[in-house]
């Protein structure tokens, strides 16, 4: 999308968007249905126990029924960012969190829906943000006037080939990360509550510290794509160099914090001295990568 918009090839950009919508619809429905059919074995595989399986099933059933909305919301949000509207994408994400935060206590405690209420709040928050993103696209006709042509929603072999080619590396990377985390979590749990708690807190901190670098990378990808599409090679190169500089600064700052203030950072989440001592080691090892 970024490259085609840089070329001012709006027709192809809209065909890509149409294919994104259809593919997310197909994948969201298929994934949700298959997972629902084998939900209990999947939950046990990912660590549920007899004591927690009921809660996990109640939560995930609702989440999976709304899975297609999750896919559509994430897909359109990425297209918005790629099309040069990062603030709209950011606002959609913030709105999702705010709506979820407001509805969670209302549904869980106010209506007494418990864990189901948390899941319903999540799905409704994503529906709201998905609707807002979709309405914005309908109004921004120069780039997203796909409503005028149903042919934009016809799966195109060439377009899908490009989408899959660009998407597979990210899919493989995400799967490897998830399965490695699953293995680490399973191993940590076998060593008792201290190691398990340290690992849980450490993983959350790791994601938080990495999110700044990921934000810079995500933003630059759209800029580089549009500049390459517009054949502004020098500007694309400068953007890449600037991105490397920003990520280096972010990584250096987070590494220094982990090196010199590990107990302070970990202490924000626990006061247990055993977890704190192990957490210091966790963060210092974390900065090595």
XYZ file of C-alpha atoms in Angstrom:
289
model
C 0.000 0.000 0.000
C 2.759 2.446 0.910
C 4.636 1.888 -2.361
C 1.497 2.198 -4.510
C 0.413 5.382 -2.765
C 3.892 6.797 -3.298
C 3.381 6.097 -7.001
C -0.097 7.687 -6.779
C -1.437 4.385 -8.080
C -4.622 4.630 -6.034
C -6.432 1.947 -8.014
C -3.896 -0.744 -7.073
C -3.728 0.532 -3.476
C -7.501 0.136 -3.221
C -7.310 -3.373 -4.703
C -4.739 -4.245 -2.059
C -7.040 -2.857 0.625
C -9.962 -4.869 -0.766
C -7.861 -8.028 -0.666
C -6.779 -7.228 2.896
C -10.430 -6.974 3.941
C -11.418 -10.253 2.260
C -8.354 -12.167 3.479
C -8.881 -10.980 7.053
C -12.528 -11.978 6.808
C -11.634 -15.474 5.595
C -8.745 -16.017 8.009
C -10.623 -14.535 10.979
C -13.666 -16.749 10.470
C -11.638 -19.882 9.687
C -9.236 -19.466 12.597
C -12.058 -18.703 15.020
C -14.117 -21.718 13.934
C -11.234 -24.220 13.987
C -10.025 -23.004 17.368
C -13.521 -23.210 18.851
C -13.825 -26.818 17.688
C -10.603 -27.809 19.479
C -10.658 -25.207 22.240
C -10.099 -27.370 25.330
C -7.063 -29.281 23.965
C -5.549 -25.989 22.786
C -6.067 -24.350 26.183
C -4.492 -27.313 27.989
C -1.576 -27.185 25.543
C -0.981 -23.519 26.380
C -0.944 -24.140 30.121
C -4.535 -24.273 31.381
C -5.212 -26.567 34.326
C -8.366 -28.228 35.625
C -8.713 -25.288 38.009
C -8.491 -22.626 35.287
C -9.932 -24.335 32.210
C -13.479 -23.112 32.922
C -12.404 -19.475 33.106
C -10.188 -19.814 30.057
C -12.988 -21.473 28.058
C -15.522 -18.778 29.015
C -13.122 -16.012 28.028
C -11.778 -17.508 24.805
C -15.189 -18.592 23.485
C -16.342 -14.973 23.349
C -12.986 -13.744 22.046
C -13.029 -16.326 19.248
C -16.634 -15.502 18.307
C -15.400 -11.945 17.751
C -12.123 -13.068 16.180
C -13.099 -11.856 12.706
C -13.536 -8.335 14.139
C -10.078 -8.553 15.688
C -8.579 -9.466 12.317
C -10.485 -6.732 10.479
C -9.560 -4.125 13.089
C -5.846 -5.007 13.068
C -5.791 -5.238 9.261
C -7.412 -1.853 8.633
C -5.308 -0.281 11.373
C -2.142 -1.423 9.607
C -3.428 -0.133 6.260
C -4.220 3.252 7.837
C -0.650 3.485 9.114
C 0.798 2.407 5.776
C -1.356 4.941 3.946
C 0.214 7.842 5.812
C -2.274 8.176 8.666
C -0.248 7.036 11.710
C -2.163 9.332 14.053
C -5.492 7.841 13.005
C -4.016 4.394 13.587
C -2.717 5.478 16.990
C -6.053 7.022 17.966
C -7.827 3.792 17.007
C -5.485 1.817 19.272
C -5.870 4.293 22.138
C -9.661 4.276 21.753
C -9.656 0.480 21.973
C -7.720 0.580 25.245
C -9.853 3.387 26.724
C -13.171 1.745 25.806
C -11.925 -1.586 27.138
C -10.762 0.016 30.385
C -14.144 1.689 30.916
C -16.243 -1.361 30.049
C -14.162 -3.924 31.998
C -15.199 -2.919 35.545
C -18.751 -2.194 34.373
C -19.247 -5.641 32.857
C -17.148 -7.640 35.347
C -18.408 -6.090 38.583
C -21.371 -3.857 37.684
C -23.251 -6.476 35.658
C -21.634 -9.422 37.456
C -20.534 -11.100 34.232
C -17.080 -12.025 35.535
C -14.512 -13.263 33.040
C -17.124 -13.223 30.273
C -17.556 -9.506 30.874
C -13.844 -8.916 30.264
C -14.061 -10.742 26.934
C -17.218 -8.875 25.869
C -15.543 -5.554 26.723
C -12.538 -6.464 24.564
C -14.665 -7.409 21.554
C -16.897 -4.318 21.844
C -13.835 -2.054 22.094
C -12.420 -3.550 18.895
C -15.776 -3.242 17.118
C -15.848 0.463 17.998
C -12.335 1.130 16.710
C -12.884 -0.988 13.603
C -16.028 1.008 12.812
C -14.214 4.319 13.283
C -11.342 3.250 10.989
C -13.776 1.995 8.345
C -15.802 5.227 8.386
C -12.602 7.282 8.027
C -11.628 5.254 4.959
C -15.052 5.733 3.408
C -14.709 9.499 3.851
C -11.150 9.666 2.511
C -12.216 8.884 -1.049
C -9.016 9.917 -2.797
C -7.122 6.961 -1.373
C -9.869 4.613 -0.237
C -12.810 4.960 -2.639
C -13.220 1.185 -2.821
C -16.946 1.321 -2.158
C -17.492 2.351 -5.780
C -16.092 -0.898 -7.177
C -17.036 -4.305 -5.856
C -14.185 -5.668 -7.967
C -11.768 -4.336 -5.335
C -13.075 -7.075 -3.035
C -12.302 -9.837 -5.536
C -9.270 -11.849 -4.513
C -6.416 -11.064 -6.893
C -3.686 -13.685 -7.306
C -0.897 -11.174 -7.893
C -1.933 -8.986 -4.971
C -2.258 -11.975 -2.632
C 1.153 -13.219 -3.758
C 2.754 -9.920 -2.724
C 0.841 -9.791 0.575
C 1.834 -13.364 1.444
C 5.438 -12.793 0.379
C 5.718 -9.754 2.656
C 3.734 -11.369 5.459
C 5.365 -14.785 5.768
C 8.609 -13.533 7.430
C 6.566 -11.742 10.099
C 4.327 -14.785 10.597
C 7.317 -17.107 11.003
C 9.019 -14.677 13.378
C 5.881 -14.285 15.504
C 5.292 -18.033 15.661
C 8.881 -18.702 16.721
C 8.652 -16.024 19.424
C 5.320 -17.378 20.727
C 6.481 -20.993 20.839
C 9.777 -20.068 22.470
C 7.832 -18.098 25.118
C 5.524 -21.088 25.591
C 8.519 -23.349 26.182
C 10.192 -20.861 28.533
C 6.962 -20.314 30.513
C 6.405 -24.049 30.818
C 9.982 -24.572 31.997
C 9.802 -21.647 34.447
C 6.559 -22.976 35.964
C 8.255 -26.290 36.703
C 10.788 -24.500 38.952
C 8.170 -23.068 41.288
C 6.376 -19.811 42.000
C 9.491 -17.608 42.435
C 10.933 -18.438 39.018
C 7.471 -18.382 37.431
C 6.676 -14.932 38.867
C 10.051 -13.538 37.834
C 9.630 -14.857 34.316
C 6.099 -13.450 34.025
C 7.102 -9.970 35.181
C 10.294 -10.065 33.123
C 8.430 -10.929 29.926
C 6.037 -8.011 30.409
C 8.935 -5.640 31.053
C 10.787 -6.953 28.024
C 7.802 -6.197 25.769
C 7.433 -2.733 27.307
C 11.095 -1.871 26.801
C 11.079 -3.133 23.213
C 7.927 -1.301 22.184
C 9.782 1.986 21.568
C 12.087 0.396 19.001
C 9.148 -1.408 17.396
C 7.232 1.863 17.133
C 10.085 3.573 15.294
C 10.511 0.591 12.951
C 6.799 0.398 12.149
C 6.557 4.110 11.430
C 9.620 4.139 9.188
C 8.402 1.197 7.079
C 5.478 3.257 5.762
C 7.693 6.281 5.080
C 10.342 4.253 3.279
C 7.680 2.470 1.197
C 6.033 5.691 0.030
C 9.374 7.324 -0.781
C 10.497 4.288 -2.779
C 7.193 4.313 -4.633
C 7.692 7.966 -5.465
C 11.297 7.157 -6.529
C 12.708 9.442 -3.846
C 15.579 7.069 -3.195
C 17.755 9.557 -1.320
C 14.937 10.429 1.052
C 14.215 6.730 1.659
C 17.905 6.229 2.483
C 17.917 9.168 4.910
C 14.797 7.779 6.593
C 16.502 4.407 7.007
C 19.617 5.986 8.529
C 17.502 8.166 10.832
C 15.558 5.068 11.901
C 18.770 3.227 12.743
C 19.883 6.194 14.825
C 16.578 6.383 16.722
C 16.500 2.657 17.432
C 20.111 2.788 18.622
C 19.244 5.593 21.061
C 16.135 3.767 22.327
C 18.013 0.483 22.741
C 20.912 2.209 24.516
C 18.645 4.009 26.985
C 16.676 0.860 27.862
C 19.900 -1.148 28.181
C 21.415 1.407 30.572
C 18.232 1.380 32.665
C 18.348 -2.419 32.884
C 22.068 -2.356 33.726
C 22.076 0.341 36.425
C 18.500 0.389 37.760
C 17.236 -3.206 37.489
C 15.945 -3.403 41.072
C 14.050 -0.125 40.731
C 12.398 -1.262 37.478
C 11.488 -4.704 38.786
C 10.424 -3.207 42.097
C 7.551 -1.424 40.365
C 5.835 -4.804 40.023
C 6.855 -6.771 43.121
C 8.239 -6.334 46.627
C 9.199 -9.975 47.102
C 12.974 -9.966 47.799
C 13.541 -13.359 46.137
C 11.733 -12.277 42.965
C 13.613 -8.958 42.996
C 17.023 -10.658 43.248
C 16.201 -13.040 40.416
C 14.656 -10.170 38.419
C 17.919 -8.229 38.525
C 19.674 -11.166 36.880
C 16.845 -11.483 34.346
C 17.125 -7.853 33.207
C 20.912 -7.885 32.985
C 20.806 -10.985 30.811
C 17.991 -9.413 28.773
C 20.143 -6.439 27.700
C 22.682 -8.783 26.103
C 20.354 -9.364 23.114
